[in-house]
Tab-separated table of C-alpha atoms and ligand atoms in Angstrom:
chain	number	residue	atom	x	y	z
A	1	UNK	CA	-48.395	49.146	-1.062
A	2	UNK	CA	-47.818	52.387	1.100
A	3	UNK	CA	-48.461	55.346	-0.079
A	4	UNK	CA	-45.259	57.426	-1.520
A	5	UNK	CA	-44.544	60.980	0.157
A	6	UNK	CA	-45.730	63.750	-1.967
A	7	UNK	CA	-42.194	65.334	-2.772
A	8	UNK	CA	-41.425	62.212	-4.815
A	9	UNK	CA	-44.776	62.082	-6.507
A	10	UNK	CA	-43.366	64.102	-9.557
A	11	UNK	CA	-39.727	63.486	-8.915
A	12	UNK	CA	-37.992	62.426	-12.522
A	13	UNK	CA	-34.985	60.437	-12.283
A	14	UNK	CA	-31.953	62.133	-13.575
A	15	UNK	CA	-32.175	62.828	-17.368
A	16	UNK	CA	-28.190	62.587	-17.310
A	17	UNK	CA	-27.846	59.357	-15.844
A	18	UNK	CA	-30.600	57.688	-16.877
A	19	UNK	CA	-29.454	58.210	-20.498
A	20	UNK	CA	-25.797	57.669	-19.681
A	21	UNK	CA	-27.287	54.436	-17.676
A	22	UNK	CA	-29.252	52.977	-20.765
A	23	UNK	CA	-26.331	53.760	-22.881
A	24	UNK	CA	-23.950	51.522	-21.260
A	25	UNK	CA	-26.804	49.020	-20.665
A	26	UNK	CA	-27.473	48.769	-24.570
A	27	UNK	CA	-23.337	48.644	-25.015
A	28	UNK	CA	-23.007	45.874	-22.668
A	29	UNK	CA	-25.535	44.043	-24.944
A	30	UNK	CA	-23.147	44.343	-27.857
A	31	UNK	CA	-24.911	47.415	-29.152
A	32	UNK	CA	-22.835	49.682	-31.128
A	33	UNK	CA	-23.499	52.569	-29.219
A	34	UNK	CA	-21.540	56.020	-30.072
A	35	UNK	CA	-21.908	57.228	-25.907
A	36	UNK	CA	-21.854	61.304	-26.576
A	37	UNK	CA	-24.356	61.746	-23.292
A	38	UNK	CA	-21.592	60.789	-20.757
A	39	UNK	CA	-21.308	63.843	-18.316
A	40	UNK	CA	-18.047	62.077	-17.041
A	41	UNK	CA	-14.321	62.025	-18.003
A	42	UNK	CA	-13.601	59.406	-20.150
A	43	UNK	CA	-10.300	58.823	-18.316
A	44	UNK	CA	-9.308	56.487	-15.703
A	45	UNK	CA	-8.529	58.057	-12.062
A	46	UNK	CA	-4.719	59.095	-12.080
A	47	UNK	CA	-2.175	56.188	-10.333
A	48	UNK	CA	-0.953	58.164	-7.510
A	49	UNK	CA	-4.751	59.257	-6.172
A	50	UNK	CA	-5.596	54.972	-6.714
A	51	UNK	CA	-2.642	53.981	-4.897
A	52	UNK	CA	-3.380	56.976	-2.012
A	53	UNK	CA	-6.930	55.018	-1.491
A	54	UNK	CA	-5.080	51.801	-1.408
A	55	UNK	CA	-2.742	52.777	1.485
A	56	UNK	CA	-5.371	53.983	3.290
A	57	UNK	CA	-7.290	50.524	3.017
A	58	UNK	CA	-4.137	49.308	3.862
A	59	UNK	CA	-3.682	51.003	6.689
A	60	UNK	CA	-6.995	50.725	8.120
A	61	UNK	CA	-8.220	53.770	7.312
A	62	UNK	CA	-11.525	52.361	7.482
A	63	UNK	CA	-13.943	53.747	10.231
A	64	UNK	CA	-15.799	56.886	10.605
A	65	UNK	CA	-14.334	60.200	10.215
A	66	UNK	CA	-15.562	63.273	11.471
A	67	UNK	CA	-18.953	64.476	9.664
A	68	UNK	CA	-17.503	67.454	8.030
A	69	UNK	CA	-14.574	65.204	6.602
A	70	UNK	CA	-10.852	64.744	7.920
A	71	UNK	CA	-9.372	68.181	9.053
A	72	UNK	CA	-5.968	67.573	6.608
A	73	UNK	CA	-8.701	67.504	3.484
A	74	UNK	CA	-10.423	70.738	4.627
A	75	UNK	CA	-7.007	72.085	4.862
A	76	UNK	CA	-6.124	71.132	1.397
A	77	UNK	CA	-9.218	72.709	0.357
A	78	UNK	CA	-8.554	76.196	1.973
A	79	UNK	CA	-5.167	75.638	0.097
A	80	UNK	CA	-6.594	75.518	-3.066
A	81	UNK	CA	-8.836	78.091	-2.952
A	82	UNK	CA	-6.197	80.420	-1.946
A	83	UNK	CA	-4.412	79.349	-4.945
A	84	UNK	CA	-6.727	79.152	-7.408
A	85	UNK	CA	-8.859	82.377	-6.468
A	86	UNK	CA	-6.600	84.186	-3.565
A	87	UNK	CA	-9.231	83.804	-1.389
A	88	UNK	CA	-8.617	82.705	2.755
A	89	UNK	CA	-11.035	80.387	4.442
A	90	UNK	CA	-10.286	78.224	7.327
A	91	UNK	CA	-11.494	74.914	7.780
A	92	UNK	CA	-14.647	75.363	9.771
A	93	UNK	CA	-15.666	77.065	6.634
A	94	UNK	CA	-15.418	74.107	4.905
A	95	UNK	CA	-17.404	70.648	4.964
A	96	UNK	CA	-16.733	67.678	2.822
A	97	UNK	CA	-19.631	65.782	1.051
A	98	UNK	CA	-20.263	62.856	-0.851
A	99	UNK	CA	-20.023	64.677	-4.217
A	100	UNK	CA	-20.850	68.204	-4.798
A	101	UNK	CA	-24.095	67.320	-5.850
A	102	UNK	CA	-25.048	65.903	-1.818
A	103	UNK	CA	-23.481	69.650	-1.718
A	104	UNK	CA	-25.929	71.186	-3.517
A	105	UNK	CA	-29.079	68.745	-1.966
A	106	UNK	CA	-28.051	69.648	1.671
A	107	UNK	CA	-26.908	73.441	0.702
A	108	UNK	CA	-31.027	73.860	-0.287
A	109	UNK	CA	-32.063	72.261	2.719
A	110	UNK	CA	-30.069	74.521	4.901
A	111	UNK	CA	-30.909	77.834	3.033
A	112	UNK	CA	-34.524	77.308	1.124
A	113	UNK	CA	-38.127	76.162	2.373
A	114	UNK	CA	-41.589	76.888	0.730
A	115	UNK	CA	-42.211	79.696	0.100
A	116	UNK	CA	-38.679	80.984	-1.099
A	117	UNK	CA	-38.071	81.375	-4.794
A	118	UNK	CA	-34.086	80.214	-6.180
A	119	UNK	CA	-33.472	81.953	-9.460
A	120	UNK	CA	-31.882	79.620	-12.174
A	121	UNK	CA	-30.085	80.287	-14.959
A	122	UNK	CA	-30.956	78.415	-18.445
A	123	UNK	CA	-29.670	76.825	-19.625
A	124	UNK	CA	-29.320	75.090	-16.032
A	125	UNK	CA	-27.858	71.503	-14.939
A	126	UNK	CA	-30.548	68.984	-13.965
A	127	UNK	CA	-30.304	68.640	-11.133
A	128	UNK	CA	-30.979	71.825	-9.928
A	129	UNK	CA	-34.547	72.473	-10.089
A	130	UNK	CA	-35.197	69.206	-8.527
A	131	UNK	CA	-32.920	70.418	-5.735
A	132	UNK	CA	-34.498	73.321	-5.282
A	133	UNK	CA	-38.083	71.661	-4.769
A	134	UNK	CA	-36.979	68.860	-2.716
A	135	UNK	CA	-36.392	71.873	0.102
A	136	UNK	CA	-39.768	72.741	-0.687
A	137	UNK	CA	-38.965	75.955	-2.827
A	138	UNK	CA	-39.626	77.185	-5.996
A	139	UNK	CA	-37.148	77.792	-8.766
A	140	UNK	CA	-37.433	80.782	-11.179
A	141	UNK	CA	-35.994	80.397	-14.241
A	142	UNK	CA	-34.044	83.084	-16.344
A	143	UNK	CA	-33.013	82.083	-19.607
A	144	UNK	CA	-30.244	83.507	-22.169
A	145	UNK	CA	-30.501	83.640	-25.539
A	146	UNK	CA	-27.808	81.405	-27.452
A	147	UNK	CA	-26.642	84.319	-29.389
A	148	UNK	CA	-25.569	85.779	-26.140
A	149	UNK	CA	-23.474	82.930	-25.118
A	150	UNK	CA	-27.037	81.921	-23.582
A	151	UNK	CA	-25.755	84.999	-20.484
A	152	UNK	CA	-28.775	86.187	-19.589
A	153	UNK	CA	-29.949	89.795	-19.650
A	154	UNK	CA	-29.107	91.743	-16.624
A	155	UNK	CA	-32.522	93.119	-16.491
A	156	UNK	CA	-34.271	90.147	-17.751
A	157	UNK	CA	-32.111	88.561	-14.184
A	158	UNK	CA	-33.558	91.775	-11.958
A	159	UNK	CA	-37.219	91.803	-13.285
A	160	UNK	CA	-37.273	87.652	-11.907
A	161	UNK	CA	-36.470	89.358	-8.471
A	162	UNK	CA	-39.074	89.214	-6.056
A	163	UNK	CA	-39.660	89.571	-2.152
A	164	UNK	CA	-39.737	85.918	-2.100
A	165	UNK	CA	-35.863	85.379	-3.627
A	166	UNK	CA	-33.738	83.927	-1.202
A	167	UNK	CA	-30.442	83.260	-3.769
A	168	UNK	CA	-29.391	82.019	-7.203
A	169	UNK	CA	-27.346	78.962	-8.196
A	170	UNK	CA	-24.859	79.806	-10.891
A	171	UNK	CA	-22.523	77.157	-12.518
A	172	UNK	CA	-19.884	78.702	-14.604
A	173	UNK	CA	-17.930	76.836	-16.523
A	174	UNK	CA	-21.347	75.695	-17.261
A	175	UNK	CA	-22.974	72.121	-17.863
A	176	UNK	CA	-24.786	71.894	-20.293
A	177	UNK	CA	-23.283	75.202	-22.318
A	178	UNK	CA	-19.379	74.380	-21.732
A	179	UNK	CA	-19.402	78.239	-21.633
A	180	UNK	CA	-18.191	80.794	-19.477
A	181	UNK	CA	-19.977	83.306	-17.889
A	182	UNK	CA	-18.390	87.260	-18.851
A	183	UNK	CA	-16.529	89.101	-15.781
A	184	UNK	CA	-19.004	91.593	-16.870
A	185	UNK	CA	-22.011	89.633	-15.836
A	186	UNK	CA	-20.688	88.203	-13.063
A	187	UNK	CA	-19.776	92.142	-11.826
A	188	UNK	CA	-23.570	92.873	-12.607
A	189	UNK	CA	-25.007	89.754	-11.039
A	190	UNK	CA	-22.816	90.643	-7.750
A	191	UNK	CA	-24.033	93.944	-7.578
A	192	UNK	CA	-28.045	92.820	-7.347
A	193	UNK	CA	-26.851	90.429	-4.854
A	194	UNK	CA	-25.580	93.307	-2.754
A	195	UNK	CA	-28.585	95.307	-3.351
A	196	UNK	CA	-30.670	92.366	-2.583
A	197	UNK	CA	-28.864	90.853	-0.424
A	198	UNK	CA	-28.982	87.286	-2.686
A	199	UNK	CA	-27.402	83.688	-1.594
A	200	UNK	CA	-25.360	82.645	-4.039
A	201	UNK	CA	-24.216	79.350	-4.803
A	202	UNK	CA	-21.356	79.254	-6.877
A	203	UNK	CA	-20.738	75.620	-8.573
A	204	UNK	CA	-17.549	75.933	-9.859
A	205	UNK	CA	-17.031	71.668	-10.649
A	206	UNK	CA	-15.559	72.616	-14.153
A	207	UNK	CA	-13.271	75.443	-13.289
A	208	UNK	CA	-10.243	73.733	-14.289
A	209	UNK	CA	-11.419	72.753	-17.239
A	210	UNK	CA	-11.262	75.954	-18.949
A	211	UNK	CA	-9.551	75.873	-22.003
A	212	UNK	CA	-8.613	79.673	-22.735
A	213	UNK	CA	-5.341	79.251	-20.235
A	214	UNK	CA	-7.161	81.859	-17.962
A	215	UNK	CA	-7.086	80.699	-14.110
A	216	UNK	CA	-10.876	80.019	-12.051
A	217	UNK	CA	-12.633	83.078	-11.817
A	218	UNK	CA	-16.131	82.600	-9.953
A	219	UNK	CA	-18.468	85.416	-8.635
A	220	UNK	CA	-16.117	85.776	-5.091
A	221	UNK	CA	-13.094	86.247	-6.915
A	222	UNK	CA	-14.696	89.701	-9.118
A	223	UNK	CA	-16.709	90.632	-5.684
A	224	UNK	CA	-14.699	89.454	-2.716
A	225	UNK	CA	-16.624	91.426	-0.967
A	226	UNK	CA	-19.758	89.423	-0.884
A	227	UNK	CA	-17.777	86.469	1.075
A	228	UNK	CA	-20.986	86.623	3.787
A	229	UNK	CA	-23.800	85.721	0.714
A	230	UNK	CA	-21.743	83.183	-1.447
A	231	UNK	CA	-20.957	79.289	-1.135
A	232	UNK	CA	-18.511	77.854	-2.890
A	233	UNK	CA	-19.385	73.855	-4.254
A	234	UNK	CA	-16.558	71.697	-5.819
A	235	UNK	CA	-15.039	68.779	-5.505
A	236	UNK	CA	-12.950	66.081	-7.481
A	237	UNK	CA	-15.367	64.267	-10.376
A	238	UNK	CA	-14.158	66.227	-12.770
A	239	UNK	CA	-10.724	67.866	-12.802
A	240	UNK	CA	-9.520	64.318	-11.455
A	241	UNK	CA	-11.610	61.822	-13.072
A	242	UNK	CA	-13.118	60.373	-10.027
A	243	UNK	CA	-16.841	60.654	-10.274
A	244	UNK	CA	-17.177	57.366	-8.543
A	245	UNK	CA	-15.224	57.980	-5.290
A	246	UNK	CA	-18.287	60.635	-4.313
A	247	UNK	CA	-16.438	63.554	-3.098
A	248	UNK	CA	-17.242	67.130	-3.201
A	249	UNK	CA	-17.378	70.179	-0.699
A	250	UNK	CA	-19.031	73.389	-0.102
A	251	UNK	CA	-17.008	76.942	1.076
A	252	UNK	CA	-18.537	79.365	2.835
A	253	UNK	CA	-19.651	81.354	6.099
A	254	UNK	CA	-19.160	79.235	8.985
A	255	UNK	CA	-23.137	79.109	10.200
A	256	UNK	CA	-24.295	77.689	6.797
A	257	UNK	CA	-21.779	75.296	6.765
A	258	UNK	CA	-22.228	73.859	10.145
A	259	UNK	CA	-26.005	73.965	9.076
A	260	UNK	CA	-24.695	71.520	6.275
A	261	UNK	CA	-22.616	69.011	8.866
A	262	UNK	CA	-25.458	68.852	10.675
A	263	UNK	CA	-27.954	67.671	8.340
A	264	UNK	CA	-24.971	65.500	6.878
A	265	UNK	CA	-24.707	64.369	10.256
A	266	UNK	CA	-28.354	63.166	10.474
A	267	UNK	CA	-28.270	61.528	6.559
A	268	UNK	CA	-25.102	60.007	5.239
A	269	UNK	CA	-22.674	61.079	8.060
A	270	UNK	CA	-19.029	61.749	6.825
A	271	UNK	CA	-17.732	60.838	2.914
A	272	UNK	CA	-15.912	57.615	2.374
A	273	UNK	CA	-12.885	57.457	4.537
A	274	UNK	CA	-10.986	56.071	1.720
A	275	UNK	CA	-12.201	58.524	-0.684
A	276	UNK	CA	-11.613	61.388	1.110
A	277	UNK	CA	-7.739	59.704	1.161
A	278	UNK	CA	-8.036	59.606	-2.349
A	279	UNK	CA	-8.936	63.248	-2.926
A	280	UNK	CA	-6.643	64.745	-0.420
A	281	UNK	CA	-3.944	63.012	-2.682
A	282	UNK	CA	-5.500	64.899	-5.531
A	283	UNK	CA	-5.767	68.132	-4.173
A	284	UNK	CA	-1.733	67.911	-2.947
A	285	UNK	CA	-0.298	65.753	-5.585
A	286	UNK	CA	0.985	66.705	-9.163
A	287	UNK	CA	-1.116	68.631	-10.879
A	288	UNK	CA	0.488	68.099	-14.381
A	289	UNK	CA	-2.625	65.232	-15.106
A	290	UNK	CA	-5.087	67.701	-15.024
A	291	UNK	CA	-3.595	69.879	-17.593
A	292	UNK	CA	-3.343	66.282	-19.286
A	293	UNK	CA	-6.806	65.518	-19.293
A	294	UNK	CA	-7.663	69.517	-19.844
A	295	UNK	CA	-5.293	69.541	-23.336
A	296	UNK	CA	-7.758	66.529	-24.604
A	297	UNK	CA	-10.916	68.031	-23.852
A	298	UNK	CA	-9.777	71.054	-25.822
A	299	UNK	CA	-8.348	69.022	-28.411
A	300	UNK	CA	-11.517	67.154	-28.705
A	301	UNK	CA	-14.075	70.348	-27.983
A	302	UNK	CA	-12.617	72.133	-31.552
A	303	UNK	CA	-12.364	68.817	-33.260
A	304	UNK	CA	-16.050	68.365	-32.481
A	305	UNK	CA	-16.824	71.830	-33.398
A	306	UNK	CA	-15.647	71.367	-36.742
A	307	UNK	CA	-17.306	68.202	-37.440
A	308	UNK	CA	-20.760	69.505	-36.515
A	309	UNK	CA	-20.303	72.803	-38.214
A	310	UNK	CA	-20.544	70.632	-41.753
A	311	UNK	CA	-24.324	69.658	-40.998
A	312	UNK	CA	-26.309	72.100	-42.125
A	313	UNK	CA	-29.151	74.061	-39.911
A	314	UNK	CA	-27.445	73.112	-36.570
A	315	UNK	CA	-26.124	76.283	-34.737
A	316	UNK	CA	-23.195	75.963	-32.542
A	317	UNK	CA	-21.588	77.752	-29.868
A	318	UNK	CA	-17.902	76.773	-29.481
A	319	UNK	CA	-17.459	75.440	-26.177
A	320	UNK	CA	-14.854	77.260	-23.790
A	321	UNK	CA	-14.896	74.677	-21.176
A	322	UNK	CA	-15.845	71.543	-19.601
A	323	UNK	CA	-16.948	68.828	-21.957
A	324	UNK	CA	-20.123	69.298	-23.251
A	325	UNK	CA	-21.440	71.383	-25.947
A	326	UNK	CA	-25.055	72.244	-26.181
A	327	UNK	CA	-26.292	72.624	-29.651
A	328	UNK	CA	-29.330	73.837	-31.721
A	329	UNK	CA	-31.141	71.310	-33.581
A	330	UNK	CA	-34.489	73.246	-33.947
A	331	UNK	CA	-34.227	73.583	-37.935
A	332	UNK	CA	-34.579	69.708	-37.868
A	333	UNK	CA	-38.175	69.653	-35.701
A	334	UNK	CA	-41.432	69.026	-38.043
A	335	UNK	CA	-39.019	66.471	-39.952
A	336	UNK	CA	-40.938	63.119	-40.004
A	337	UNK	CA	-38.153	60.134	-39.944
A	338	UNK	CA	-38.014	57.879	-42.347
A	339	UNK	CA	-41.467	55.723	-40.358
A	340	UNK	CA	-43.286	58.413	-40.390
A	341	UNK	CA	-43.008	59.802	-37.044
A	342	UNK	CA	-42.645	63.771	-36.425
A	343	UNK	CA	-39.341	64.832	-34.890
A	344	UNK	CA	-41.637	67.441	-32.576
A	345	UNK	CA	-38.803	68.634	-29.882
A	346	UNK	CA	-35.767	67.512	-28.097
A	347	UNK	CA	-37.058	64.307	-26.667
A	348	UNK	CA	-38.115	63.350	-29.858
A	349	UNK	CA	-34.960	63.551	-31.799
A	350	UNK	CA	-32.835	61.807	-28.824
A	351	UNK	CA	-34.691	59.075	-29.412
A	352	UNK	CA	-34.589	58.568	-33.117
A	353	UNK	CA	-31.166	58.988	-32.840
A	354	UNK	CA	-30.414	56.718	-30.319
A	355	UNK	CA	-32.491	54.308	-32.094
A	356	UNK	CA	-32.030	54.903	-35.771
A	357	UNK	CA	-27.816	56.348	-35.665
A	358	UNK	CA	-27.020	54.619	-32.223
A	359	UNK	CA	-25.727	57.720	-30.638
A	360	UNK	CA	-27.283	58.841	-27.599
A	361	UNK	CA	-27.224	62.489	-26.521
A	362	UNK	CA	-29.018	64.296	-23.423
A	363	UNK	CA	-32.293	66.383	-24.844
A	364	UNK	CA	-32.101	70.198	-24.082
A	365	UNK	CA	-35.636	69.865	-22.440
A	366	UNK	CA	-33.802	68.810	-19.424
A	367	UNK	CA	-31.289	71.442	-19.133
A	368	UNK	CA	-34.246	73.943	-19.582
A	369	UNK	CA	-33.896	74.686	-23.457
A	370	UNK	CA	-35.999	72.304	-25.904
A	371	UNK	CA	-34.430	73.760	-28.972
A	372	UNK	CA	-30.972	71.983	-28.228
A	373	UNK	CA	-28.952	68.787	-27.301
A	374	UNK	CA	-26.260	68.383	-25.175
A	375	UNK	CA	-23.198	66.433	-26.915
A	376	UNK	CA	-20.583	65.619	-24.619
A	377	UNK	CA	-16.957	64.841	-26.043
A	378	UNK	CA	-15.562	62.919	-22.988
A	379	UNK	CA	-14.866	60.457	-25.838
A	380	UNK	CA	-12.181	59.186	-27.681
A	381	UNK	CA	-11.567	61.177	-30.995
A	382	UNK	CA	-12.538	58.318	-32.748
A	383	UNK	CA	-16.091	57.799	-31.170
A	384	UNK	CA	-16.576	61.538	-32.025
A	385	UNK	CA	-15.936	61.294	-35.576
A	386	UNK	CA	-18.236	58.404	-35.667
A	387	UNK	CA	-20.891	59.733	-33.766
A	388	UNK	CA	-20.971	63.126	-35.697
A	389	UNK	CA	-20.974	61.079	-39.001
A	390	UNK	CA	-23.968	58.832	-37.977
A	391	UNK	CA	-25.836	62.233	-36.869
A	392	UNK	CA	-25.477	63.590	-40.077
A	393	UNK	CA	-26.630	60.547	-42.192
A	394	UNK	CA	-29.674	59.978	-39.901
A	395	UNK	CA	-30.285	63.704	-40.209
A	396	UNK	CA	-30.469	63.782	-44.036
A	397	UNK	CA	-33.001	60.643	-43.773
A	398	UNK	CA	-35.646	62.892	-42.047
A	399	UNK	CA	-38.142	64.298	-44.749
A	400	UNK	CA	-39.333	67.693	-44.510
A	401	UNK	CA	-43.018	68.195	-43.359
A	402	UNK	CA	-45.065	69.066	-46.243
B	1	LIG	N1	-22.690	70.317	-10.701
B	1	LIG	C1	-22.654	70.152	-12.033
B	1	LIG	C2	-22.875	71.317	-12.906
B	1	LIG	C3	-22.412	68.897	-12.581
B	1	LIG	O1	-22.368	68.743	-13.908
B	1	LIG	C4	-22.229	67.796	-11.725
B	1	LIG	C5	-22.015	66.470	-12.390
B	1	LIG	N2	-22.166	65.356	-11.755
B	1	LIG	C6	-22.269	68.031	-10.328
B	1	LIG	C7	-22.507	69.293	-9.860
B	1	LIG	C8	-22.119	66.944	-9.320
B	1	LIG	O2	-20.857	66.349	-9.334
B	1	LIG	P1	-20.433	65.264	-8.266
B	1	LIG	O3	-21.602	64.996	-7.391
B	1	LIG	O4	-19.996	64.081	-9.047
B	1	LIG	O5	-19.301	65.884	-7.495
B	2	LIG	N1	-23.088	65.871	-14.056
B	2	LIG	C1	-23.042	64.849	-15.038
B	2	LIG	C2	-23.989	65.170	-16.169
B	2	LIG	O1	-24.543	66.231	-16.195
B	2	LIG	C3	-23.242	63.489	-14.449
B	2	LIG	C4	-24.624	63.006	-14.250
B	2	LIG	C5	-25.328	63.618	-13.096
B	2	LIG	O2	-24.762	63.663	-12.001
B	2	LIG	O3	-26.435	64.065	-13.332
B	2	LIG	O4	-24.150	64.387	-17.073
């Protein structure tokens, strides 16, 4: 066999999906699997954005469009973001991608190379550092401390600073946290990016899925003026249930996004035609099943709160958004389960309980904070009552270390 490039040497496969993967793989086997690691809606894609794609088939909407996507989507877009933060962009300033994740993968190959450093916040999605590396960079990592909403210290944020840091990806609603990040931080973490004249890429994927009835707020719409130094990555997955159709976009100066359409250009040329159909229907449609969708995860966030709050040693932080919440499970490490094996971190207790209480969760290790899982409650009430009850017997069936 050839020998394998060195950037894939140490390359993991995504915790996320490779959990969600072997979830639905032990389902499908008649398993009776409680599936709390899902980082996707549980809902189907809404009628009107289905039948969109289908007129487009239809219609022959079927060939290449241009590499930075069809000019009425990037429209749409710039629409939204006027509404939803007031800020005006025009559509060179926007590119469309297959998911804001190939957003993310070809905004670090535009903007890092070895030698830069990318600070991350932890907890941080997973995909991230990998990201980061695959342009050859190195990611810093600044962590917060769970009583603190996990918001890291300003100073903690400044001392990370070096020569070498080219920008900072921040992801607010957050995955894994489903918390916000304060106006207050954002204001602070603006002002070292004008002092140090910081990238920053603002993932804002959950933004509508923000349960305190407050609109978006990301680190443009506190700092406008720092339009020059900030990218803006979205797209549909989430607020419309459509993590399969693969579309996403990134906002920003027009020279970095041009720098994206071109390496787009060279990889995976434009979106899916049909997709991008799809999410231009979603963007301009009704909006009314997104505040649908939004009144569930709510629903579903406190009702999972509540359940998990009766196990003792856990700590919680109530979620404020998306649908995840990432919780401490520390007091439970040194157990030994009922075989005799120590529960000695995050990995460790995924696996017993996937094994021993069928419910499979995401271990904090890969969001950058072994202490904690990640719970998500895309799920029907129902699977969340039974998946919180089957924690909590298989947690009282772990003996204390003597
Ligand atoms: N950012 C975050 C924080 C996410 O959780 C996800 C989930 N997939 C993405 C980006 C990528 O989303 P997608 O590629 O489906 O648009
Ligand atoms: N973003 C989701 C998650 O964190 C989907 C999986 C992925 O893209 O990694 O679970």
């Amino acid at each position: 066999m050839s020998k394998l490039a060195h950037r894939v040497k140490d390359l993991k496969p995504s915790a996320t999906l490779a959990i969600n993967a072997k979830a639905k793989a032990l389902r499908s086997k008649g398993v009776d699997i409680v599936n709390l690691s899902a980082g996707e809606p549980d809902f189907d894609t809404p009628g009107h954005i289905k039948e969109a794609a289908i007129k487009a088939i239809e219609q022959g909407f079927t060939r290449y469009t241009p590499v930075p996507g069809i000019p009425e989507l990037r429209e749409a877009v710039c629409t939204k973001i006027k509404e939803d933060y007031g800020l005006e962009y025009s559509i060179d300033e926007v590119v469309i991608t297959c998911g804001a994740k190939q957003a993310l993968f070809n905004l670090a190959q535009a903007l890092f190379e070895p030698g830069d450093e990318v600070i991350l916040l932890a907890p941080y999605w997973v995909s991230y550092p990998p990201i980061v590396e695959l342009a050859g960079a190195k990611p810093v990592i600044v962590g917060g401390a769970q009583e603190r909403n996990f918001e890291p210290d300003l100073k903690l944020l400044e001392d990370a600073l070096s020569p070498r840091t080219q920008g900072l990806i921040l992801n607010s609603p957050s995955n894994p946290t489903g918390l916000v990040y304060s106006t207050e931080f954002l204001q602070g973490l603006a002002q070292l990016a004008r002092q140090r004249d910081l990238v920053i890429i603002s993932d804002d994927i959950y933004d509508h899925l923000r349960f305190d009835g407050k609109g978006p707020e990301n680190i443009l719409s506190v700092a406008p003026d720092l339009r020059n130094q900030v990218i803006i990555v979205n797209g549909v997955s989430k607020t419309y249930a459509m993590t399969g159709w693969r579309i996403g976009w990134a906002v920003g100066p027009k020279e970095i996004i041009a720098a994206v359409s071109r390496i787009q250009g060279q990889s995976t040329s434009n979106a899916n035609s049909i997709a991008q159909k799809a999410a231009l229907a979603a963007l301009c449609g009704p909006q009314d099943c997104v505040a649908e969708m939004r009144k569930h995860f709510k629903r579903r966030a406190q009702l999972l709160y509540q359940e998990l709050s009766q196990i003792p040693g856990l700590r919680l932080t109530a979620p404020q958004g998306t649908f995840y919440t990432f919780v401490n499970f520390a007091a439970y490490y040194g157990c030994l389960t009922p075989s005799g094996t120590e529960i000695k971190d995050s990995l460790s207790l995924c696996d017993y309980l996937l094994e021993e209480a069928r419910v499979a969760t995401v271990p904090g290790i890969a969001f950058g904070d072994d202490n904690c899982l990640r719970l998500s409650f895309a799920n029907a009430d129902e699977e969340i009552l039974k998946g919180v009850a089957r924690i909590k017997e298989a947690l009282t069936r772990l003996k204390p270390a003597s």
